[in-house]
Tab-separated table of C-alpha atoms and ligand atoms in Angstrom:
chain	number	residue	atom	x	y	z
A	1	MET	CA	175.165	60.671	29.524
A	2	ASN	CA	175.692	62.306	32.934
A	3	LYS	CA	177.556	60.575	35.723
A	4	PRO	CA	174.996	58.984	38.084
A	5	ILE	CA	174.639	60.458	41.558
A	6	ARG	CA	174.113	58.051	44.454
A	7	VAL	CA	173.271	59.137	47.974
A	8	MET	CA	172.641	57.177	51.175
A	9	GLY	CA	169.692	58.436	53.256
A	10	ILE	CA	169.402	57.714	56.978
A	11	GLU	CA	166.093	58.261	58.821
A	12	SER	CA	165.673	57.953	62.608
A	13	SER	CA	163.572	60.951	63.684
A	14	CYS	CA	160.655	59.006	65.206
A	15	ASP	CA	159.818	55.302	65.392
A	16	GLU	CA	161.187	53.950	62.119
A	17	THR	CA	164.856	53.283	61.501
A	18	SER	CA	165.514	53.346	57.787
A	19	VAL	CA	168.496	53.409	55.444
A	20	SER	CA	168.251	53.694	51.680
A	21	ILE	CA	170.471	54.202	48.658
A	22	VAL	CA	168.951	56.251	45.841
A	23	GLU	CA	170.483	56.922	42.431
A	24	LYS	CA	169.790	59.644	39.883
A	25	ARG	CA	170.832	58.482	36.450
A	26	ASP	CA	169.949	60.335	33.237
A	27	ASN	CA	167.348	62.342	35.143
A	28	LYS	CA	165.656	59.168	36.358
A	29	ILE	CA	165.372	58.271	40.044
A	30	ASN	CA	166.137	54.655	41.017
A	31	VAL	CA	165.644	53.443	44.584
A	32	LEU	CA	168.435	50.846	44.854
A	33	SER	CA	167.550	49.835	48.406
A	34	ASN	CA	165.161	51.049	51.118
A	35	ILE	CA	165.333	49.120	54.379
A	36	VAL	CA	162.746	50.120	56.996
A	37	LYS	CA	162.599	48.704	60.525
A	38	SER	CA	159.507	49.800	62.422
A	39	GLN	CA	159.500	50.010	66.232
A	40	ILE	CA	155.743	49.429	66.552
A	41	ASP	CA	156.257	46.279	68.652
A	42	ILE	CA	158.282	48.269	71.187
A	43	HIS	CA	155.858	51.184	71.565
A	44	LYS	CA	152.446	49.539	71.170
A	45	TYR	CA	152.328	48.523	74.832
A	46	TYR	CA	152.493	52.230	75.783
A	47	GLY	CA	150.053	53.420	73.090
A	48	GLY	CA	152.576	55.963	71.771
A	49	VAL	CA	156.269	56.515	71.028
A	50	VAL	CA	158.510	56.484	74.129
A	51	PRO	CA	161.487	58.699	73.149
A	52	GLU	CA	164.141	56.929	75.253
A	53	LEU	CA	163.132	53.482	73.981
A	54	ALA	CA	163.028	54.801	70.422
A	55	ALA	CA	166.590	56.164	70.659
A	56	ARG	CA	167.914	52.898	72.093
A	57	ALA	CA	166.199	50.848	69.393
A	58	HIS	CA	167.649	53.081	66.647
A	59	SER	CA	171.146	52.738	68.055
A	60	ASP	CA	170.809	48.939	68.397
A	61	ILE	CA	170.161	48.513	64.712
A	62	ILE	CA	171.489	51.435	62.688
A	63	ASP	CA	174.858	49.828	61.777
A	64	LYS	CA	173.141	46.636	60.597
A	65	LEU	CA	170.671	48.560	58.432
A	66	ILE	CA	173.501	50.591	56.867
A	67	LYS	CA	175.272	47.372	55.893
A	68	LEU	CA	172.047	45.805	54.607
A	69	ALA	CA	171.176	48.881	52.525
A	70	ILE	CA	174.628	48.896	50.911
A	71	ASP	CA	174.495	45.136	50.252
A	72	GLN	CA	171.004	45.274	48.753
A	73	SER	CA	171.934	48.170	46.480
A	74	GLY	CA	174.558	45.968	44.815
A	75	LEU	CA	177.129	48.730	45.306
A	76	ASN	CA	179.989	49.260	47.710
A	77	LEU	CA	180.584	52.375	49.818
A	78	LYS	CA	183.081	53.722	47.258
A	79	LYS	CA	180.312	54.085	44.676
A	80	ILE	CA	178.184	56.275	46.966
A	81	ASP	CA	178.729	60.029	46.568
A	82	ALA	CA	177.363	61.430	49.846
A	83	ILE	CA	175.719	60.517	53.136
A	84	ALA	CA	172.454	62.283	54.051
A	85	ALA	CA	170.725	61.962	57.420
A	86	THR	CA	167.543	63.413	58.914
A	87	ALA	CA	168.725	66.119	61.323
A	88	GLY	CA	165.298	67.378	62.422
A	89	PRO	CA	162.558	67.957	63.283
A	90	GLY	CA	161.946	64.963	65.548
A	91	LEU	CA	162.923	63.285	68.796
A	92	LEU	CA	166.423	64.368	69.786
A	93	GLY	CA	167.675	60.936	70.902
A	94	GLY	CA	166.724	59.337	67.589
A	95	LEU	CA	168.070	62.238	65.526
A	96	LEU	CA	171.416	61.982	67.323
A	97	VAL	CA	171.730	58.298	66.416
A	98	GLY	CA	171.147	58.871	62.681
A	99	VAL	CA	173.185	62.064	62.482
A	100	VAL	CA	176.185	60.613	64.341
A	101	ALA	CA	176.069	57.456	62.194
A	102	GLY	CA	175.894	59.579	59.024
A	103	LYS	CA	178.697	61.910	60.054
A	104	THR	CA	180.928	59.010	61.094
A	105	LEU	CA	180.402	57.241	57.785
A	106	ALA	CA	180.976	60.468	55.842
A	107	HIS	CA	184.177	61.233	57.748
A	108	TYR	CA	185.489	57.680	57.513
A	109	SER	CA	184.842	57.425	53.775
A	110	ASN	CA	185.796	61.020	53.000
A	111	LYS	CA	182.419	61.935	51.503
A	112	PRO	CA	180.194	64.958	52.016
A	113	PHE	CA	177.639	64.903	54.847
A	114	ILE	CA	174.189	66.389	54.182
A	115	ALA	CA	171.759	67.288	57.004
A	116	ILE	CA	168.183	66.860	55.819
A	117	ASN	CA	164.995	68.419	57.132
A	118	HIS	CA	162.574	65.483	57.529
A	119	LEU	CA	159.724	67.637	56.200
A	120	GLU	CA	161.692	68.344	53.025
A	121	GLY	CA	161.957	64.573	52.609
A	122	HIS	CA	158.144	64.215	52.813
A	123	ALA	CA	157.676	67.257	50.539
A	124	LEU	CA	159.829	65.734	47.776
A	125	SER	CA	158.888	62.064	48.305
A	126	ILE	CA	156.525	62.066	45.320
A	127	LYS	CA	159.598	62.544	43.074
A	128	LEU	CA	160.758	59.030	43.968
A	129	GLU	CA	158.030	57.733	41.672
A	130	ARG	CA	157.137	60.421	39.179
A	131	ASP	CA	158.238	63.655	37.639
A	132	ILE	CA	156.492	66.715	38.979
A	133	ASN	CA	157.216	70.339	38.246
A	134	PHE	CA	157.298	73.130	40.815
A	135	PRO	CA	155.248	74.811	42.149
A	136	TYR	CA	152.833	72.427	43.856
A	137	LEU	CA	150.839	72.316	47.068
A	138	LEU	CA	151.824	69.860	49.796
A	139	LEU	CA	149.407	68.518	52.389
A	140	LEU	CA	151.561	66.761	54.969
A	141	VAL	CA	149.592	64.676	57.466
A	142	SER	CA	151.669	62.532	59.811
A	143	GLY	CA	151.982	61.623	63.473
A	144	GLY	CA	153.936	64.785	64.271
A	145	HIS	CA	152.933	67.248	61.532
A	146	THR	CA	149.871	68.597	59.784
A	147	GLU	CA	150.474	71.410	57.334
A	148	PHE	CA	149.807	72.913	53.931
A	149	THR	CA	152.991	74.196	52.326
A	150	ILE	CA	153.509	75.707	48.903
A	151	ILE	CA	156.550	74.027	47.378
A	152	LYS	CA	157.537	76.965	45.170
A	153	SER	CA	160.838	75.450	44.057
A	154	PHE	CA	163.606	73.483	45.683
A	155	ASN	CA	164.473	75.100	49.041
A	156	SER	CA	161.707	77.680	48.707
A	157	TYR	CA	158.745	76.760	50.873
A	158	LYS	CA	155.788	78.780	52.160
A	159	ARG	CA	153.570	77.288	54.842
A	160	ILE	CA	149.968	78.470	54.537
A	161	GLY	CA	148.263	76.286	57.127
A	162	THR	CA	149.042	74.144	60.126
A	163	THR	CA	147.519	72.703	63.298
A	164	ILE	CA	147.244	74.814	66.410
A	165	ASP	CA	147.285	71.726	68.664
A	166	ASP	CA	147.408	67.989	67.802
A	167	ALA	CA	148.721	66.633	64.512
A	168	LEU	CA	146.186	64.574	62.568
A	169	GLY	CA	148.021	61.259	63.089
A	170	GLU	CA	148.208	62.095	66.789
A	171	ALA	CA	144.419	62.608	66.826
A	172	PHE	CA	143.954	59.177	65.188
A	173	ASP	CA	146.367	57.577	67.687
A	174	LYS	CA	144.789	59.238	70.752
A	175	THR	CA	141.241	58.397	69.641
A	176	ALA	CA	142.256	54.776	69.033
A	177	ARG	CA	143.775	54.686	72.517
A	178	ILE	CA	140.520	55.976	74.064
A	179	LEU	CA	138.649	53.226	72.197
A	180	ASN	CA	141.282	50.627	73.109
A	181	LEU	CA	141.933	49.767	69.470
A	182	GLY	CA	145.706	49.323	69.500
A	183	TYR	CA	148.709	51.230	68.149
A	184	PRO	CA	149.323	52.865	65.728
A	185	GLY	CA	145.758	54.099	65.802
A	186	GLY	CA	145.295	55.264	62.202
A	187	PRO	CA	145.125	51.855	60.509
A	188	GLU	CA	142.997	50.469	63.396
A	189	ILE	CA	140.452	53.301	63.139
A	190	GLU	CA	140.307	52.791	59.383
A	191	LYS	CA	139.690	49.055	59.865
A	192	TYR	CA	136.933	49.526	62.468
A	193	ALA	CA	135.351	52.390	60.502
A	194	ALA	CA	134.849	50.148	57.468
A	195	SER	CA	131.865	48.416	59.119
A	196	GLY	CA	130.597	51.273	61.318
A	197	ASP	CA	127.814	53.851	61.049
A	198	LYS	CA	129.511	57.154	60.217
A	199	ASN	CA	126.401	59.181	61.029
A	200	ARG	CA	125.817	57.842	64.545
A	201	PHE	CA	127.857	60.423	66.481
A	202	LYS	CA	128.094	64.126	65.745
A	203	LEU	CA	131.601	65.331	66.600
A	204	PRO	CA	132.878	68.919	66.602
A	205	MET	CA	134.739	70.410	63.657
A	206	PRO	CA	136.862	73.186	65.214
A	207	LEU	CA	137.859	76.135	62.975
A	208	ILE	CA	135.708	74.754	60.136
A	209	LYS	CA	133.930	78.078	59.516
A	210	GLU	CA	137.156	80.073	59.341
A	211	LYS	CA	138.314	80.714	55.819
A	212	ASN	CA	141.951	79.803	56.512
A	213	SER	CA	143.704	76.447	56.220
A	214	HIS	CA	144.557	75.952	59.883
A	215	PHE	CA	143.428	72.913	61.850
A	216	SER	CA	142.557	72.080	65.438
A	217	PHE	CA	142.062	68.435	66.398
A	218	ALA	CA	142.409	68.396	70.194
A	219	GLY	CA	138.671	69.007	70.802
A	220	LEU	CA	137.754	66.089	68.577
A	221	LYS	CA	139.447	63.465	70.731
A	222	SER	CA	138.126	65.106	73.948
A	223	SER	CA	134.619	64.869	72.542
A	224	VAL	CA	135.196	61.160	71.759
A	225	ALA	CA	136.408	60.678	75.369
A	226	ASN	CA	133.247	62.334	76.733
A	227	ILE	CA	130.937	60.131	74.655
A	228	VAL	CA	132.929	57.006	75.604
A	229	ALA	CA	132.454	57.885	79.286
A	230	GLU	CA	128.676	57.657	78.804
A	231	HIS	CA	128.514	54.410	76.814
A	232	ARG	CA	129.383	50.770	77.069
A	233	CYS	CA	132.370	50.293	74.777
A	234	THR	CA	130.957	47.364	72.744
A	235	GLU	CA	132.431	46.285	69.404
A	236	LYS	CA	129.502	47.970	67.608
A	237	PHE	CA	130.065	51.182	69.580
A	238	LYS	CA	133.769	51.138	68.608
A	239	ARG	CA	132.964	50.607	64.940
A	240	ASP	CA	130.381	53.417	64.891
A	241	MET	CA	132.673	55.788	66.780
A	242	ALA	CA	135.655	54.999	64.511
A	243	ALA	CA	133.453	55.618	61.454
A	244	SER	CA	132.049	58.876	62.893
A	245	PHE	CA	135.548	60.080	63.782
A	246	GLN	CA	136.910	59.271	60.325
A	247	GLU	CA	133.929	60.925	58.640
A	248	THR	CA	134.444	64.101	60.712
A	249	VAL	CA	138.158	64.142	59.834
A	250	ASN	CA	137.265	63.712	56.156
A	251	ARG	CA	134.925	66.685	56.244
A	252	ILE	CA	137.527	68.859	57.986
A	253	ILE	CA	140.297	67.846	55.556
A	254	PHE	CA	137.986	68.384	52.557
A	255	LYS	CA	137.021	71.920	53.606
A	256	LYS	CA	140.481	73.020	54.717
A	257	THR	CA	142.104	71.624	51.568
A	258	GLN	CA	139.545	73.543	49.502
A	259	ASN	CA	140.582	76.715	51.372
A	260	ALA	CA	144.276	75.928	50.811
A	261	VAL	CA	143.742	75.342	47.074
A	262	ASN	CA	142.046	78.740	46.805
A	263	GLU	CA	144.861	80.385	48.753
A	264	PHE	CA	147.470	78.697	46.531
A	265	ARG	CA	145.711	80.032	43.432
A	266	LYS	CA	145.695	83.555	44.868
A	267	LEU	CA	149.358	83.453	45.886
A	268	VAL	CA	150.866	81.536	42.971
A	269	LYS	CA	150.008	83.008	39.639
A	270	SER	CA	150.944	79.876	37.725
A	271	LYS	CA	149.282	78.904	34.466
A	272	LYS	CA	150.127	75.248	35.066
A	273	ASP	CA	147.540	72.755	36.311
A	274	LEU	CA	147.445	72.706	40.093
A	275	LYS	CA	148.825	69.554	41.673
A	276	VAL	CA	148.360	68.706	45.355
A	277	VAL	CA	150.724	66.146	46.888
A	278	VAL	CA	149.402	64.379	49.991
A	279	ALA	CA	152.215	62.827	52.054
A	280	GLY	CA	152.873	61.457	55.561
A	281	GLY	CA	151.489	58.365	57.311
A	282	VAL	CA	147.842	59.523	57.395
A	283	ALA	CA	147.894	59.801	53.589
A	284	ALA	CA	147.666	55.995	53.652
A	285	ASN	CA	143.994	56.325	54.702
A	286	LYS	CA	141.798	55.207	51.804
A	287	SER	CA	138.727	57.242	52.736
A	288	ILE	CA	140.810	60.429	52.967
A	289	ARG	CA	142.314	59.616	49.552
A	290	GLN	CA	138.835	59.092	48.108
A	291	SER	CA	137.359	62.309	49.477
A	292	LEU	CA	140.355	64.341	48.247
A	293	LYS	CA	140.008	62.812	44.781
A	294	GLU	CA	136.388	64.033	44.805
A	295	LEU	CA	137.597	67.488	45.815
A	296	GLY	CA	140.024	67.359	42.863
A	297	GLU	CA	137.075	67.009	40.476
A	298	ILE	CA	135.237	69.940	42.045
A	299	GLU	CA	138.285	72.216	42.196
A	300	ASP	CA	139.853	71.046	38.918
A	301	CYS	CA	143.168	70.020	40.420
A	302	GLU	CA	145.040	66.717	40.629
A	303	PHE	CA	145.760	64.957	43.911
A	304	LEU	CA	148.914	62.827	43.972
A	305	PHE	CA	149.712	60.264	46.650
A	306	PRO	CA	153.106	58.619	47.016
A	307	SER	CA	152.975	54.806	47.440
A	308	ILE	CA	152.269	53.892	51.045
A	309	LYS	CA	155.900	52.793	51.612
A	310	TYR	CA	156.983	56.356	50.729
A	311	CYS	CA	154.133	58.032	52.699
A	312	THR	CA	155.338	56.654	56.028
A	313	ASP	CA	158.848	57.480	57.222
A	314	ASN	CA	161.581	56.080	54.984
A	315	GLY	CA	165.233	56.620	54.134
A	316	ALA	CA	164.555	56.892	50.380
A	317	MET	CA	162.911	60.328	50.694
A	318	ILE	CA	165.909	61.475	52.762
A	319	ALA	CA	168.360	60.163	50.143
A	320	LEU	CA	166.347	61.922	47.422
A	321	ALA	CA	166.464	65.256	49.285
A	322	GLY	CA	170.207	64.521	49.639
A	323	ILE	CA	170.545	64.171	45.844
A	324	GLU	CA	168.811	67.526	45.310
A	325	ARG	CA	171.231	69.150	47.776
A	326	PHE	CA	174.265	67.302	46.361
A	327	GLU	CA	173.485	68.667	42.882
A	328	ARG	CA	173.531	72.189	44.341
A	329	ASN	CA	176.676	71.607	46.436
A	330	LYS	CA	174.688	72.151	49.626
A	331	PHE	CA	176.763	70.237	52.144
A	332	ASN	CA	176.999	70.509	55.925
A	333	LYS	CA	179.907	70.569	58.299
A	334	LEU	CA	180.453	67.682	60.691
A	335	ASN	CA	179.593	69.924	63.635
A	336	PHE	CA	175.984	70.334	62.422
A	337	LYS	CA	173.709	69.851	65.434
A	338	PRO	CA	170.352	68.024	65.165
A	339	ARG	CA	167.339	70.331	65.452
A	340	PRO	CA	164.300	68.888	67.278
A	341	ARG	CA	162.271	71.874	66.025
A	342	TRP	CA	163.048	72.839	62.435
A	343	PRO	CA	160.212	74.379	60.363
A	344	LEU	CA	160.484	73.959	56.608
A	345	ASP	CA	159.388	77.549	56.098
A	346	LYS	CA	161.782	79.675	58.172
A	347	ASN	CA	159.274	82.531	58.289
A	348	ALA	CA	156.311	80.448	59.466
A	349	LEU	CA	154.910	81.525	62.827
A	350	PHE	CA	154.800	79.079	65.727
A	351	MET	CA	151.044	78.416	65.847
A	352	LYS	CA	150.568	75.949	68.685
A	353	GLY	CA	147.837	77.287	70.965
A	354	LYS	CA	147.110	80.294	68.701
A	355	ARG	CA	143.541	81.358	68.040
A	356	VAL	CA	143.301	81.862	64.312
A	357	VAL	CA	140.324	83.878	63.191
A	358	GLU	CA	140.224	85.412	59.777
A	359	GLY	CA	137.533	87.347	57.939
B	401	KG4	O1	154.626	59.733	58.602
B	401	KG4	P1	154.536	58.728	59.714
B	401	KG4	O2	154.900	57.299	59.387
B	401	KG4	O3	155.420	59.127	60.938
B	401	KG4	C1	155.555	60.427	61.376
B	401	KG4	O4	156.435	61.152	60.837
B	401	KG4	O5	154.755	60.786	62.243
B	401	KG4	O6	153.023	58.797	60.273
B	401	KG4	C2	152.559	57.997	61.318
B	401	KG4	C3	151.111	58.370	61.597
B	401	KG4	C4	150.543	57.683	62.835
B	401	KG4	O7	149.903	58.649	63.633
B	401	KG4	C5	149.531	56.688	62.260
B	401	KG4	O8	148.430	56.413	63.112
B	401	KG4	C6	149.093	57.403	60.992
B	401	KG4	O9	150.271	57.990	60.482
B	401	KG4	N1	148.517	56.469	60.007
B	401	KG4	C7	147.227	56.513	59.598
B	401	KG4	C8	147.052	55.411	58.721
B	401	KG4	N2	148.264	54.755	58.614
B	401	KG4	C9	149.139	55.423	59.413
B	401	KG4	N3	146.237	57.359	59.904
B	401	KG4	C10	145.024	57.135	59.327
B	401	KG4	N4	144.771	56.094	58.493
B	401	KG4	C11	145.747	55.215	58.157
B	401	KG4	N5	145.491	54.194	57.338
B	402	ZN	ZN1	157.406	61.706	58.898
């Protein structure tokens, strides 16, 4: 029997403060605690995350969440092997809060500090609940990121698609704001769409004909804004528009994921069954889950979705990435600086604003 490894994970890159303790014992992952405090109530008035308010709210609460996470795990600090904190990408003020808290705790308790890339947390989050072998394809769809990345093995990542403008969650949030549906927009659009006519409005699907796996969502919300300007925004209008928007997103995701699966098969000559992990807040959307499951039957691959609590931002995925790094002695010095921009694939090109046309 191997000695268990226990790591604390601290997450504060956006609008959730979270602290978790995760254990690996006999190759099994146990989430001993996962405390998440959302800042939705603070930001909803503004219809989006206000960085300064987010940083203040993280710093108001981080010490209490650390104590709560330790208490709920049934352990004491001595039994924890390392402290991991999200060090990027994300909002600098929030990252500083989590990273400084993590470093202080590590220094005070004489334990290693591990700086985690938030995207690596999302990429590995599925392992909190089930065993999965490398390589697999990741579709990450959140408020700040939209990308297809081949998870070749631990610490070996190749991004094959991304957005050239808005992230998908951002498109949901902005569209909801135009329709006055509340924040965060994703769950509101999903709720309204449930009783709307998805065929009423024809919205654009940018880059859909291109055979790559890149996205563009900015035109979609502008088109919604133009239609809204010409209509009375009744409840029925909102429901039909939410349904049409969600349907358009589904068709884009379906087609681009099909392209990404084909690209994965060309690049990775693996005999194993292809698994596609869908992570990030937007992966909570039931109609997206359903249409990807249908794609799985057509393309003969399996789509895996972490539980919703591990799709949205959480400390457990950061602690898990910390365990993987701890096992490989990948520690960081206490002078590690947070990185607001930190791509998972170091060689990936910065694509924002790029025109991506491929044969
Ligand atoms: O991963 P996450 O919690 O935070 C980031 O790292 O961004 O994702 C938040 C995003 C928000 O844009 C929110 O509107 C979206 O996920 N979201 C959804 C749903 N639930 C959350 N989008 C569509 N449908 C949902 N049910
Ligand atoms: Zn995230």
